[in-house]
mmCIF file of C-alpha atoms and ligand atoms in Angstrom:
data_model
loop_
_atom_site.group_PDB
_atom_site.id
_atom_site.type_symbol
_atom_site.label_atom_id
_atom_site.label_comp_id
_atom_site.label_asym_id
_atom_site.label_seq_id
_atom_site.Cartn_x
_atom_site.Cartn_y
_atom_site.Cartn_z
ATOM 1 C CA UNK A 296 110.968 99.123 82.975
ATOM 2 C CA UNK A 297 108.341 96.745 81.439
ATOM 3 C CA UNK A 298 105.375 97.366 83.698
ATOM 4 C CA UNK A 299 101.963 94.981 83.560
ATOM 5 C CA UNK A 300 99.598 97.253 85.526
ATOM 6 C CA UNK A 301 96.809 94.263 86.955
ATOM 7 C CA UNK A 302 93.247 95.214 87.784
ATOM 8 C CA UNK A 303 93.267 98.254 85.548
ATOM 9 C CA UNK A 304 90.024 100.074 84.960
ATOM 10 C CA UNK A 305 89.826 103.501 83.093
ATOM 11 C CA UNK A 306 90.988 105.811 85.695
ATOM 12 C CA UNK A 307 94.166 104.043 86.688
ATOM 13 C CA UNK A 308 95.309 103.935 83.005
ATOM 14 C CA UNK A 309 94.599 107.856 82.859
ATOM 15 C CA UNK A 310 96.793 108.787 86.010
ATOM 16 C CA UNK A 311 98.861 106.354 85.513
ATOM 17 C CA UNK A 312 99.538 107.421 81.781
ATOM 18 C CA UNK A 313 99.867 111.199 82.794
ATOM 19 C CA UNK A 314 102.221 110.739 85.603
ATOM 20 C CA UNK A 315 104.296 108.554 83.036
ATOM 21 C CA UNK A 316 106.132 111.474 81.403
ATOM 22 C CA UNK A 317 109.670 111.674 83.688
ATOM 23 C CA UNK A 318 112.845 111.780 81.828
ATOM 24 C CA UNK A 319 112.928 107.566 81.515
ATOM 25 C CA UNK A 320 109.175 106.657 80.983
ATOM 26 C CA UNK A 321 108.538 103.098 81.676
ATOM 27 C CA UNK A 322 106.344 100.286 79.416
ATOM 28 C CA UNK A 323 102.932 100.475 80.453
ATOM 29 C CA UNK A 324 100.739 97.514 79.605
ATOM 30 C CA UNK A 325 97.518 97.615 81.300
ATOM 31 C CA UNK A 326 95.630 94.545 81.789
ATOM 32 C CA UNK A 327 92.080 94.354 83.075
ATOM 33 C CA UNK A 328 92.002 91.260 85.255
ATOM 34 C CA UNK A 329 92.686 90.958 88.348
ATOM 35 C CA UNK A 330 96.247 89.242 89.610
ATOM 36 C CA UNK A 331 95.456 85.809 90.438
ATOM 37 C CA UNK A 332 97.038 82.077 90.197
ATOM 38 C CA UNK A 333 95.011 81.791 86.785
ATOM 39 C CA UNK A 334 95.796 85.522 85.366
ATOM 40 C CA UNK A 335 99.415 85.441 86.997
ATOM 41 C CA UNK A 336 101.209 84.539 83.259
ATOM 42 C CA UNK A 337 100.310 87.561 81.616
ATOM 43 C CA UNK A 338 103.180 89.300 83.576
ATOM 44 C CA UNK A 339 105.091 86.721 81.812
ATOM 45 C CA UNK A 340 108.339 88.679 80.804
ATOM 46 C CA UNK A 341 107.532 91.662 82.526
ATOM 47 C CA UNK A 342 110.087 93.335 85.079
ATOM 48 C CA UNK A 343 107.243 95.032 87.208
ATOM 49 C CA UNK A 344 104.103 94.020 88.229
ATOM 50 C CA UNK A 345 102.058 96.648 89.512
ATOM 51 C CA UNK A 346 98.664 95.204 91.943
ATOM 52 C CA UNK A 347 96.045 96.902 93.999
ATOM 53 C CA UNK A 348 93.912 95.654 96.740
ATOM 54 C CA UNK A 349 92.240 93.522 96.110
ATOM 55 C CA UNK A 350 94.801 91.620 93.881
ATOM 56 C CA UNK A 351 96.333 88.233 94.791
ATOM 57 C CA UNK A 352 99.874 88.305 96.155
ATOM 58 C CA UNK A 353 100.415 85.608 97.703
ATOM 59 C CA UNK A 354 103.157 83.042 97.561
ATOM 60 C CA UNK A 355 101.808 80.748 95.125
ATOM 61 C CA UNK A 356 101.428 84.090 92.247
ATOM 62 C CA UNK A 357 104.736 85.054 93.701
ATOM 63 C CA UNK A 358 106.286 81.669 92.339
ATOM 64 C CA UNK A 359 104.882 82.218 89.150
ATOM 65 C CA UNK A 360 106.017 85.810 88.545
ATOM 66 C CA UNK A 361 109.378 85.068 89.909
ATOM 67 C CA UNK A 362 109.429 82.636 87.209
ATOM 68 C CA UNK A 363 107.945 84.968 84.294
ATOM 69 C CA UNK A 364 111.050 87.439 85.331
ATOM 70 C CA UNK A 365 109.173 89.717 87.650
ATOM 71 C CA UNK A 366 111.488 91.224 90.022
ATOM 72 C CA UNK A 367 109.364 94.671 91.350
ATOM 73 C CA UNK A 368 105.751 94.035 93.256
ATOM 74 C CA UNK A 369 104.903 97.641 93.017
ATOM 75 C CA UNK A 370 101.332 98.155 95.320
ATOM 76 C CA UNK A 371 99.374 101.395 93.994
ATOM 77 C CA UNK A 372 98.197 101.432 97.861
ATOM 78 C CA UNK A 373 98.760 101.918 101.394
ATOM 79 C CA UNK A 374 97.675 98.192 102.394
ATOM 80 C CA UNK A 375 99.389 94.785 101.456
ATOM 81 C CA UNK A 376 97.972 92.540 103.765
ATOM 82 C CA UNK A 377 97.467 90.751 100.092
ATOM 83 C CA UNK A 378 100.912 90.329 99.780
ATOM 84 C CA UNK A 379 103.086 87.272 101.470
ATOM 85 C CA UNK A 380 106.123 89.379 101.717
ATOM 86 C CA UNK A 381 108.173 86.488 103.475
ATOM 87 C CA UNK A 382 107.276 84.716 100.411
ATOM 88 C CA UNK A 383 108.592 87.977 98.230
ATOM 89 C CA UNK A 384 111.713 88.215 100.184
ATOM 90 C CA UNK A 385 112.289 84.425 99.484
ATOM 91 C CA UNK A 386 112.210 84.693 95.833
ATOM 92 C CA UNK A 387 113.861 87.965 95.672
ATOM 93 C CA UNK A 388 111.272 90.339 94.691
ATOM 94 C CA UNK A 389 111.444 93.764 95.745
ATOM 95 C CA UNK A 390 107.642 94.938 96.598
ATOM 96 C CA UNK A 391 106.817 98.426 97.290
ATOM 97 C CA UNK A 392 103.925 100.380 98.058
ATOM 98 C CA UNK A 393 102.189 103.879 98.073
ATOM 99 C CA UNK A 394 102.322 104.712 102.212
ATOM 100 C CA UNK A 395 100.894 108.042 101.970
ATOM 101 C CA UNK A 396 98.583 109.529 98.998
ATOM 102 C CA UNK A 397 96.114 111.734 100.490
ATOM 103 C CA UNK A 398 94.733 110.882 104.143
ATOM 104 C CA UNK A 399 92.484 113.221 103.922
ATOM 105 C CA UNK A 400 90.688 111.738 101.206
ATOM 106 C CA UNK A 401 89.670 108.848 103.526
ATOM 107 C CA UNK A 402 89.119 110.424 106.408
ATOM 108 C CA UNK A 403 87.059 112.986 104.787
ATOM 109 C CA UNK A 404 85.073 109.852 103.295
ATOM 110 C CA UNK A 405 84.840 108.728 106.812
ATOM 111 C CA UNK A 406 83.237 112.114 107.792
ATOM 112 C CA UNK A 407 81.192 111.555 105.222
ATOM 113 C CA UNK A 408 79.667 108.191 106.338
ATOM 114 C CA UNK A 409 79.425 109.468 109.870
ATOM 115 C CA UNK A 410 77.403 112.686 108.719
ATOM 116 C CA UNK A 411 75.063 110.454 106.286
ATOM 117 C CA UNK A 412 74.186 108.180 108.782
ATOM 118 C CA UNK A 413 73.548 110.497 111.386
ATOM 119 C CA UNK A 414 71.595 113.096 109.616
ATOM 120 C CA UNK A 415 70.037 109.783 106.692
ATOM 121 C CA UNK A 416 71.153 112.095 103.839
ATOM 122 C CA UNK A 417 70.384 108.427 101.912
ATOM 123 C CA UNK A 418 67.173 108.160 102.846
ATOM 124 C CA UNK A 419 66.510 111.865 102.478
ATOM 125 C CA UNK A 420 67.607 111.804 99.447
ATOM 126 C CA UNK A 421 65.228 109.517 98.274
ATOM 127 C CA UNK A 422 62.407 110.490 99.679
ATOM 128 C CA UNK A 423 62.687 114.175 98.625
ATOM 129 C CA UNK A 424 62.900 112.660 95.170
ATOM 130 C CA UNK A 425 59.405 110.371 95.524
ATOM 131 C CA UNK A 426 57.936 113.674 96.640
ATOM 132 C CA UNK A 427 57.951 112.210 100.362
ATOM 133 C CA UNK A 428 58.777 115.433 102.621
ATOM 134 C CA UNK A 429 57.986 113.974 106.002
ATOM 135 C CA UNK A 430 60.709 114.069 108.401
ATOM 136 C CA UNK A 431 59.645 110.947 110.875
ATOM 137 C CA UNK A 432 62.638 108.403 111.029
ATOM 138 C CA UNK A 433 65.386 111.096 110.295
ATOM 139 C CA UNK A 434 65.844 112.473 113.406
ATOM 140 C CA UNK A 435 69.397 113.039 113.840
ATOM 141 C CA UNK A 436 71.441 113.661 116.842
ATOM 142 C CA UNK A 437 74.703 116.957 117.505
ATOM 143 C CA UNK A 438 77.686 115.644 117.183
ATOM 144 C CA UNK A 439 79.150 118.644 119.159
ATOM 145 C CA UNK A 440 80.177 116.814 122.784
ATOM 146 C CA UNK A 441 79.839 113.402 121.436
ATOM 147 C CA UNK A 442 82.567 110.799 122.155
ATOM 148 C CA UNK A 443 84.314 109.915 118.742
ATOM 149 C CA UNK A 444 87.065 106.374 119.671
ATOM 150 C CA UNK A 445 89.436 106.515 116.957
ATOM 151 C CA UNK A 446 91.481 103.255 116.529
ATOM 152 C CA UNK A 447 94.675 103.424 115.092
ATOM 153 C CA UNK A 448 95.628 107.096 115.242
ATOM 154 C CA UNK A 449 98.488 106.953 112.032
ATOM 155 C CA UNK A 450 98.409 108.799 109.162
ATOM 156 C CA UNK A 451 94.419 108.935 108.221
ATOM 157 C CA UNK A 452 93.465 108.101 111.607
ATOM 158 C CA UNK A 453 94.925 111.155 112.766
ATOM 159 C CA UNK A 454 92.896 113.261 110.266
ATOM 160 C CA UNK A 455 89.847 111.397 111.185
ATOM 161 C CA UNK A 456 90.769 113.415 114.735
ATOM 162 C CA UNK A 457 91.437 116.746 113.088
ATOM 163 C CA UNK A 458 88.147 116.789 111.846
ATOM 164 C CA UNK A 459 86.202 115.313 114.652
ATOM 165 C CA UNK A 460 88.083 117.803 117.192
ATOM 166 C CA UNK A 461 86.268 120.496 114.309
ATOM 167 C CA UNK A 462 83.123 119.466 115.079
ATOM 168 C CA UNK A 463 84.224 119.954 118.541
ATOM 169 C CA UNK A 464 83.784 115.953 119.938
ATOM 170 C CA UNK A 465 84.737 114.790 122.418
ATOM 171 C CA UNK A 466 87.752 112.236 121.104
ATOM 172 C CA UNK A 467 89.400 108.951 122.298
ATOM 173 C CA UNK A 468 92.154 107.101 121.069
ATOM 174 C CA UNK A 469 93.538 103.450 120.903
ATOM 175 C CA UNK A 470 96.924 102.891 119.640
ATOM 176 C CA UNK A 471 100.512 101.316 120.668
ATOM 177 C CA UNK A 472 102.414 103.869 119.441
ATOM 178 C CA UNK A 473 100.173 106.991 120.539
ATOM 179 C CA UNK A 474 100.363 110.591 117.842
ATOM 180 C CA UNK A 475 101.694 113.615 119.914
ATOM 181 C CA UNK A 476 99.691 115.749 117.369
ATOM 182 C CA UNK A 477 96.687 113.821 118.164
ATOM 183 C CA UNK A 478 97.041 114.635 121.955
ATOM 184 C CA UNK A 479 97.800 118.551 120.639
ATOM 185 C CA UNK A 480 95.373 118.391 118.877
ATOM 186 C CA UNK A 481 92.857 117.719 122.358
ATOM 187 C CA UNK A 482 92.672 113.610 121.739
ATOM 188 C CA UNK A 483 92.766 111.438 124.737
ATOM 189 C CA UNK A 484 94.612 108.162 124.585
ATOM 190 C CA UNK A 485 92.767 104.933 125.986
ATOM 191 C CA UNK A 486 93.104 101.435 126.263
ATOM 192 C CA UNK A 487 90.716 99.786 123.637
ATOM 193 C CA UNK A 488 88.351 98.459 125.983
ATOM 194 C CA UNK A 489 87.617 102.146 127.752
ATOM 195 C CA UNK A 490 87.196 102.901 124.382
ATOM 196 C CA UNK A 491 84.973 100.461 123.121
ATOM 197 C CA UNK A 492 82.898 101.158 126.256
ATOM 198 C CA UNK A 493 82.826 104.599 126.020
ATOM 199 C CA UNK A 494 82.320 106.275 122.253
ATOM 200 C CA UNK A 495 79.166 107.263 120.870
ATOM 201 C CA UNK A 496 81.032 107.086 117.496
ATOM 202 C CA UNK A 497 83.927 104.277 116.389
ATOM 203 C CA UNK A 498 86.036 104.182 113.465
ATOM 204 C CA UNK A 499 88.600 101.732 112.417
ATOM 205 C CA UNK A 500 91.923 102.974 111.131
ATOM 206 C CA UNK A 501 94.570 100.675 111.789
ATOM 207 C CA UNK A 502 95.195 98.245 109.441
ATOM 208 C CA UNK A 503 94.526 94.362 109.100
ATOM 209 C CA UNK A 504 97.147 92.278 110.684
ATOM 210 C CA UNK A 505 97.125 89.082 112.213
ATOM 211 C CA UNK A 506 96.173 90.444 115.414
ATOM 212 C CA UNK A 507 93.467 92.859 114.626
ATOM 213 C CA UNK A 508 91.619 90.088 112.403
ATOM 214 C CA UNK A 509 88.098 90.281 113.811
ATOM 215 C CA UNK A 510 89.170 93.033 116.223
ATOM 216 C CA UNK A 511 85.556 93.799 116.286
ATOM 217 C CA UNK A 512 83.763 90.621 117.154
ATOM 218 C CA UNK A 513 80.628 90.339 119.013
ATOM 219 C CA UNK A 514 82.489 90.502 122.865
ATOM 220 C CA UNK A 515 83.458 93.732 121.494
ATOM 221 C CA UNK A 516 80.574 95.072 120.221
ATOM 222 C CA UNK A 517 78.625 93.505 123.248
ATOM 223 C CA UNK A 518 80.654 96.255 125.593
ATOM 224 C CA UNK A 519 79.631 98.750 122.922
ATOM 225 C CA UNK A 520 76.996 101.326 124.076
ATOM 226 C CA UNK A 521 73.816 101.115 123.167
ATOM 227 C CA UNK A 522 72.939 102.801 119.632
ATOM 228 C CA UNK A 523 76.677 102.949 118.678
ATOM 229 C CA UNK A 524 77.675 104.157 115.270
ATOM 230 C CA UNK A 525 80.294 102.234 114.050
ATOM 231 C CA UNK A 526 82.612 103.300 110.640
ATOM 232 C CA UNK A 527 84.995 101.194 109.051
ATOM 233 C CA UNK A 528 87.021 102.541 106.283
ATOM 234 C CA UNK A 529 89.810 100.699 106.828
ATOM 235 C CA UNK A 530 89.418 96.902 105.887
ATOM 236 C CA UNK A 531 86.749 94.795 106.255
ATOM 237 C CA UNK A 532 88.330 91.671 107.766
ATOM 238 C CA UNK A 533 88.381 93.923 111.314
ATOM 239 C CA UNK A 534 84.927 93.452 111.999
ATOM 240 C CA UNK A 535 83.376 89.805 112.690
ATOM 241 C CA UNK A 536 80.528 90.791 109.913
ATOM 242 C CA UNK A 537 78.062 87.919 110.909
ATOM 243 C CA UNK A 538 78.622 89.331 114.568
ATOM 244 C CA UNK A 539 77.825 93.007 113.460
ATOM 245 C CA UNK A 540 74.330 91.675 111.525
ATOM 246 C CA UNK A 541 73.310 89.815 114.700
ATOM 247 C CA UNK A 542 73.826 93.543 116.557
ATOM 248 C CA UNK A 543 72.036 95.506 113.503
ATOM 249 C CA UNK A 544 68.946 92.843 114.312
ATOM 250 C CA UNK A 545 69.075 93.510 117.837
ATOM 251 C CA UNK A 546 68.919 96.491 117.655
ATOM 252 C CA UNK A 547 72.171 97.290 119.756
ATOM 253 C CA UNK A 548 74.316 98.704 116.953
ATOM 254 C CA UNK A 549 72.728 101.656 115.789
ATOM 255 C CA UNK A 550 74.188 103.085 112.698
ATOM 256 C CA UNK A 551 77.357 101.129 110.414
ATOM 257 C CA UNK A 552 79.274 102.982 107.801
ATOM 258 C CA UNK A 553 81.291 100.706 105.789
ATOM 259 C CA UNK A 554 83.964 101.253 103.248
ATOM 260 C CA UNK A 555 85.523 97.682 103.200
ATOM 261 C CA UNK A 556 84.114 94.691 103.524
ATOM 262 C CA UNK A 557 85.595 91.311 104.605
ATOM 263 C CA UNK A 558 84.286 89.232 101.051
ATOM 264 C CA UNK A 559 85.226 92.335 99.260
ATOM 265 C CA UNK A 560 87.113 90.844 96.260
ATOM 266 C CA UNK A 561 84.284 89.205 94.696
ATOM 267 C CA UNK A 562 82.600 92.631 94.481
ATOM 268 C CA UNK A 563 84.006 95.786 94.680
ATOM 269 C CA UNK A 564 85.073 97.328 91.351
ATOM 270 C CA UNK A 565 82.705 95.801 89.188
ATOM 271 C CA UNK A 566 79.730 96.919 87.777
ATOM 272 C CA UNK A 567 77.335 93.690 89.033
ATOM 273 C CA UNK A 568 74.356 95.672 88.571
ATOM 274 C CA UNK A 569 72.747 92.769 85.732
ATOM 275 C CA UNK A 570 73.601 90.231 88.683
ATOM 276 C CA UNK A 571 72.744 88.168 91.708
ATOM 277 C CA UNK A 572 74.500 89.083 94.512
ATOM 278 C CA UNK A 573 74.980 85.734 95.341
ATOM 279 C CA UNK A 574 76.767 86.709 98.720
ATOM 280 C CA UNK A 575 74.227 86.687 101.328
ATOM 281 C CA UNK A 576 76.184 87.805 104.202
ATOM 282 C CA UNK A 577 76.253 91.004 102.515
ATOM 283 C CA UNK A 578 72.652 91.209 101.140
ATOM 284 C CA UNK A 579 71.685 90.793 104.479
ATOM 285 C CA UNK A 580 73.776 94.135 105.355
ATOM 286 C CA UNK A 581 71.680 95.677 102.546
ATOM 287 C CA UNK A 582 68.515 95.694 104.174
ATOM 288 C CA UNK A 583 69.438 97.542 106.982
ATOM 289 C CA UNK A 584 67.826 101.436 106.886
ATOM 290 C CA UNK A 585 70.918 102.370 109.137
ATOM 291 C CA UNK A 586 73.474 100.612 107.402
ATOM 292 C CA UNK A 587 75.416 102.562 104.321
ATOM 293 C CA UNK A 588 78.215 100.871 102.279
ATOM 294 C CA UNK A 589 80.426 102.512 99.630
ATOM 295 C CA UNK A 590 82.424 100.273 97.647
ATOM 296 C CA UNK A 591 85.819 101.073 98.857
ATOM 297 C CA UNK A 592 86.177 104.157 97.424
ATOM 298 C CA UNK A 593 87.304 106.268 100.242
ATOM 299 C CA UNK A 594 90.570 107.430 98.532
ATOM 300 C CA UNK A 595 89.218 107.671 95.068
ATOM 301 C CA UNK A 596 90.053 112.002 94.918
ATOM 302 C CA UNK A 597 91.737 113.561 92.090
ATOM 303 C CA UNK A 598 94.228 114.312 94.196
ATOM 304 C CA UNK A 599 94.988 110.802 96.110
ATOM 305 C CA UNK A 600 94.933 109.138 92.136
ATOM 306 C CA UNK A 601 97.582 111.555 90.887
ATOM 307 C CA UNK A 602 99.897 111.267 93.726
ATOM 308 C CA UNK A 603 99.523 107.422 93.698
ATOM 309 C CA UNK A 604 100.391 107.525 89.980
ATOM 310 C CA UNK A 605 103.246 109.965 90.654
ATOM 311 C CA UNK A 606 104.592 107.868 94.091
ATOM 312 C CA UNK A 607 104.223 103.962 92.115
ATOM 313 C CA UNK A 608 106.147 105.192 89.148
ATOM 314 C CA UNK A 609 108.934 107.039 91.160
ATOM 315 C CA UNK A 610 108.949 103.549 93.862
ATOM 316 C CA UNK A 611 110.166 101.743 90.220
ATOM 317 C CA UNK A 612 112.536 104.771 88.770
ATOM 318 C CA UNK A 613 114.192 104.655 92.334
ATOM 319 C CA UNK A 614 114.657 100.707 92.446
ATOM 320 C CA UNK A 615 115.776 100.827 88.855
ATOM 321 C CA UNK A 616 118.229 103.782 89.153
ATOM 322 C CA UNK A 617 119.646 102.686 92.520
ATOM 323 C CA UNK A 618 118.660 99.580 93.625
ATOM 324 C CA UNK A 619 116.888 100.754 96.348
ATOM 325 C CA UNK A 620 113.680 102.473 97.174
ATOM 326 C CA UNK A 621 112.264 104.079 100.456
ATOM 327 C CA UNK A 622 108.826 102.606 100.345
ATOM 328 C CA UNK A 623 110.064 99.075 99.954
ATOM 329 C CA UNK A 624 108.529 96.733 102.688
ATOM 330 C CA UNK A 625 110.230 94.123 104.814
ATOM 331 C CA UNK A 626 109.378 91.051 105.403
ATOM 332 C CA UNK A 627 107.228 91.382 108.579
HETATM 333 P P1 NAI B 175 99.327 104.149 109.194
HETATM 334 O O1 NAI B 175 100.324 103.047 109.109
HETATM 335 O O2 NAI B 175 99.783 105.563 109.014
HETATM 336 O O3 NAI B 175 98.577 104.076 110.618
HETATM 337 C C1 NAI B 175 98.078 102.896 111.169
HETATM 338 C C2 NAI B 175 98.095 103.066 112.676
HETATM 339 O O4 NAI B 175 97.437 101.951 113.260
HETATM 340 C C3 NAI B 175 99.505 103.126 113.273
HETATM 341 O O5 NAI B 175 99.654 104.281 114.077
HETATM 342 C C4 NAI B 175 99.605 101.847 114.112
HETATM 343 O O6 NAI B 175 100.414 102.003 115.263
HETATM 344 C C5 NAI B 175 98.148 101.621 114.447
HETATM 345 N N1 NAI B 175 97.830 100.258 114.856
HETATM 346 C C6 NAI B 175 98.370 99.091 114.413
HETATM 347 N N2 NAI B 175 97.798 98.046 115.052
HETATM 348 C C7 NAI B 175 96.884 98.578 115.918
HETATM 349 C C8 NAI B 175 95.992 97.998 116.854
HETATM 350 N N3 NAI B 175 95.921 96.665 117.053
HETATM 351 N N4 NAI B 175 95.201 98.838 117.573
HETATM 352 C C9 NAI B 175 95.281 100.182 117.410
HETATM 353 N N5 NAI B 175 96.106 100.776 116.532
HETATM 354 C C10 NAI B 175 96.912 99.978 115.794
HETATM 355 O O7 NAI B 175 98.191 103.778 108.162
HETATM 356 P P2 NAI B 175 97.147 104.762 107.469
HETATM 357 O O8 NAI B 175 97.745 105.355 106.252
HETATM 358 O O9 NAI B 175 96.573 105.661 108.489
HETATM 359 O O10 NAI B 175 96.049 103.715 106.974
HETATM 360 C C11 NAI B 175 95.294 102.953 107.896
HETATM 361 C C12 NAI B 175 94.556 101.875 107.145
HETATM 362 O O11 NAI B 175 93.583 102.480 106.295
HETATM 363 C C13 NAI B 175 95.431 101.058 106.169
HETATM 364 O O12 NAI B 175 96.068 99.988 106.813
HETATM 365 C C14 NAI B 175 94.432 100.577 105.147
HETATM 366 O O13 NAI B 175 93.982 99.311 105.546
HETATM 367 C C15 NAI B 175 93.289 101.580 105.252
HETATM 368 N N6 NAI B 175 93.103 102.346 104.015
HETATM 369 C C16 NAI B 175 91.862 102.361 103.425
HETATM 370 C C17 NAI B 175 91.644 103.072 102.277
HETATM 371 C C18 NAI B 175 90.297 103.133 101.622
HETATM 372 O O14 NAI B 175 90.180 103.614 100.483
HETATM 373 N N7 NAI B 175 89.239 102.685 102.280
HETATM 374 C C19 NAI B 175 92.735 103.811 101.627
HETATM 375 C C20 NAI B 175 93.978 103.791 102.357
HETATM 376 C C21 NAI B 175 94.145 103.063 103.495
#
């Protein structure tokens, strides 16, 4: 199939181009923009359109693609909160995503931002390298017998217990639809408020719907111990972020770790180093000494970029072979 790959940058075309080697390869045409109303006609003429992230999905780009002759909306992620998929349905495009790729990858990047934080590795790292070898403001704390709440306990969320329950914590969990290995695995489940109330550590891992839009606002983090850490590698649009800053100033929030971030799209992914941020919600998030942000790249592992190559070009072998594919998504 004729394939316009949207926010491309160097490493997609690389896995993507590797994994493109079955029996039937498709047309590959990567374009570096991302999918918008105003970049939605290069697909013109294209049977697939293949988005990330932070591309735009909604109904309006659907209408045009429908139009160019797109008929496959094939995500190279887990999340399409981007994507109107009543809108999809309507105009009779099939969109399919990547549901699983490497969980670990993210919830080892969540370790990671919980371990930074807690021990400053980013401010030790640069005062090591300004010759600065005093230890004052570093002091870290054991995570051994901490309380780690873990909302959303799916696929990475359940990973994110795995390793916690390594570093023997103590660890609670919110969701609807509670993990049996999670509970094997020593995990207590909890409603969110005895959660909120009760962890030393919380990290987000359920993803951005409707209903958990702001599921961190500032009632929330007001029943939030004092000194909380607080990780969110999931989306940004969870946490209220003018709510969090107010906390971070008070004093009451003690460490963030951020992956995501609610204004992401205008950005992650792009080198904006020559620039003014001119975003000053997160400047302000900047200046914080117990604040670190990576640029959603929680996934980005060899191993999560090959199997999302591998998974998004089997989703549109499957739908062209047989009509059908597994990871398709319903209209919610
Ligand atoms: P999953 O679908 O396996 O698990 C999500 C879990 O959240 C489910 O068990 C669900 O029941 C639960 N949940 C839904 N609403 C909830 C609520 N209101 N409260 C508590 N739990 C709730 O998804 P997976 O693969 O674990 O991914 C989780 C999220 O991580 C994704 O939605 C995506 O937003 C994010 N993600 C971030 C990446 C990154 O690079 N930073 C990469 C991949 C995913």
């Amino acid at each position: 199939m004729k394939v316009a790959v949207f926010s491309t940058k160097p490493y997609d075309e690389k896995f993507l181009t590797l994994a493109n080697t079955g029996a039937c390869p498709h047309e590959l045409v990567f374009f570096e923009p991302r999918l918008s109303e105003a970049t939605a006609a290069l697909a013109n003429g294209f049977d697939v359109v293949c988005a990330f992230v932070n591309d735009d999905v909604s109904a309006g780009v659907l209408s045009q693609l429908a139009a160019g002759g797109t008929r496959v909306v094939a995500l190279r992620c887990a999340g399409f909160n981007n994507v109107d998929l009543q809108a999809a349905q309507t105009l009779g495009i099939d969109v399919v995503r990547v549901p699983a790729y490497s969980p670990y990858a993210v919830a080892e990047h969540t370790a990671a931002l919980i371990l930074t934080l807690n021990r400053q590795i980013h401010r030790a790292y640069h005062r090591i390298r300004d010759g600065n070898f005093s230890l004052d403001g570093l002091l870290g704390f054991d995570l051994r017998g901490r309380t780690v709440g873990v909302i959303g306990t799916g696929r990475i969320g359940l990973e994110v217990v795995r390793i916690m329950r390594g570093f023997d914590c103590r660890v609670l969990c919110n969701d609807s639809s509670p993990n049996p290995t999670a509970r094997q695995l020593g995990a207590e489940y909890v409603d969110l408020d005895t959660l909120i109330r009760t962890a030393d550590i919380v990290t987000l891992h359920c993803p951005l719907t409707p209903e958990t839009h702001h599921l961190i606002d500032a009632d929330a983090v007001a029943k939030m111990k004092a000194g909380v850490m607080l990780i969110n590698t999931s989306r940004g649009a969870l946490l209220d972020t003018s709510a969090i800053i107010q906390s971070l100033k008070s004093g009451h929030i003690g460490y963030l770790g951020l992956d995501v971030y609610e204004e992401e799209d205008d950005l992650f992914f792009e080198d904006l180093s020559n620039q003014v941020i001119q975003d000053d919600v997160f400047a302000r998030l900047l200046t914080f000494p117990n604040v670190v942000i990576t640029g959603h790249q929680a996934f980005f592992t060899r191993n999560a970029m090959e199997n999302i190559a591998l998974t998004t070009l089997g989703n549109i072998t499957e739908l062209e072979q047989t009509g059908k594919c597994a990871n398709t998504l319903g209209a919610q």
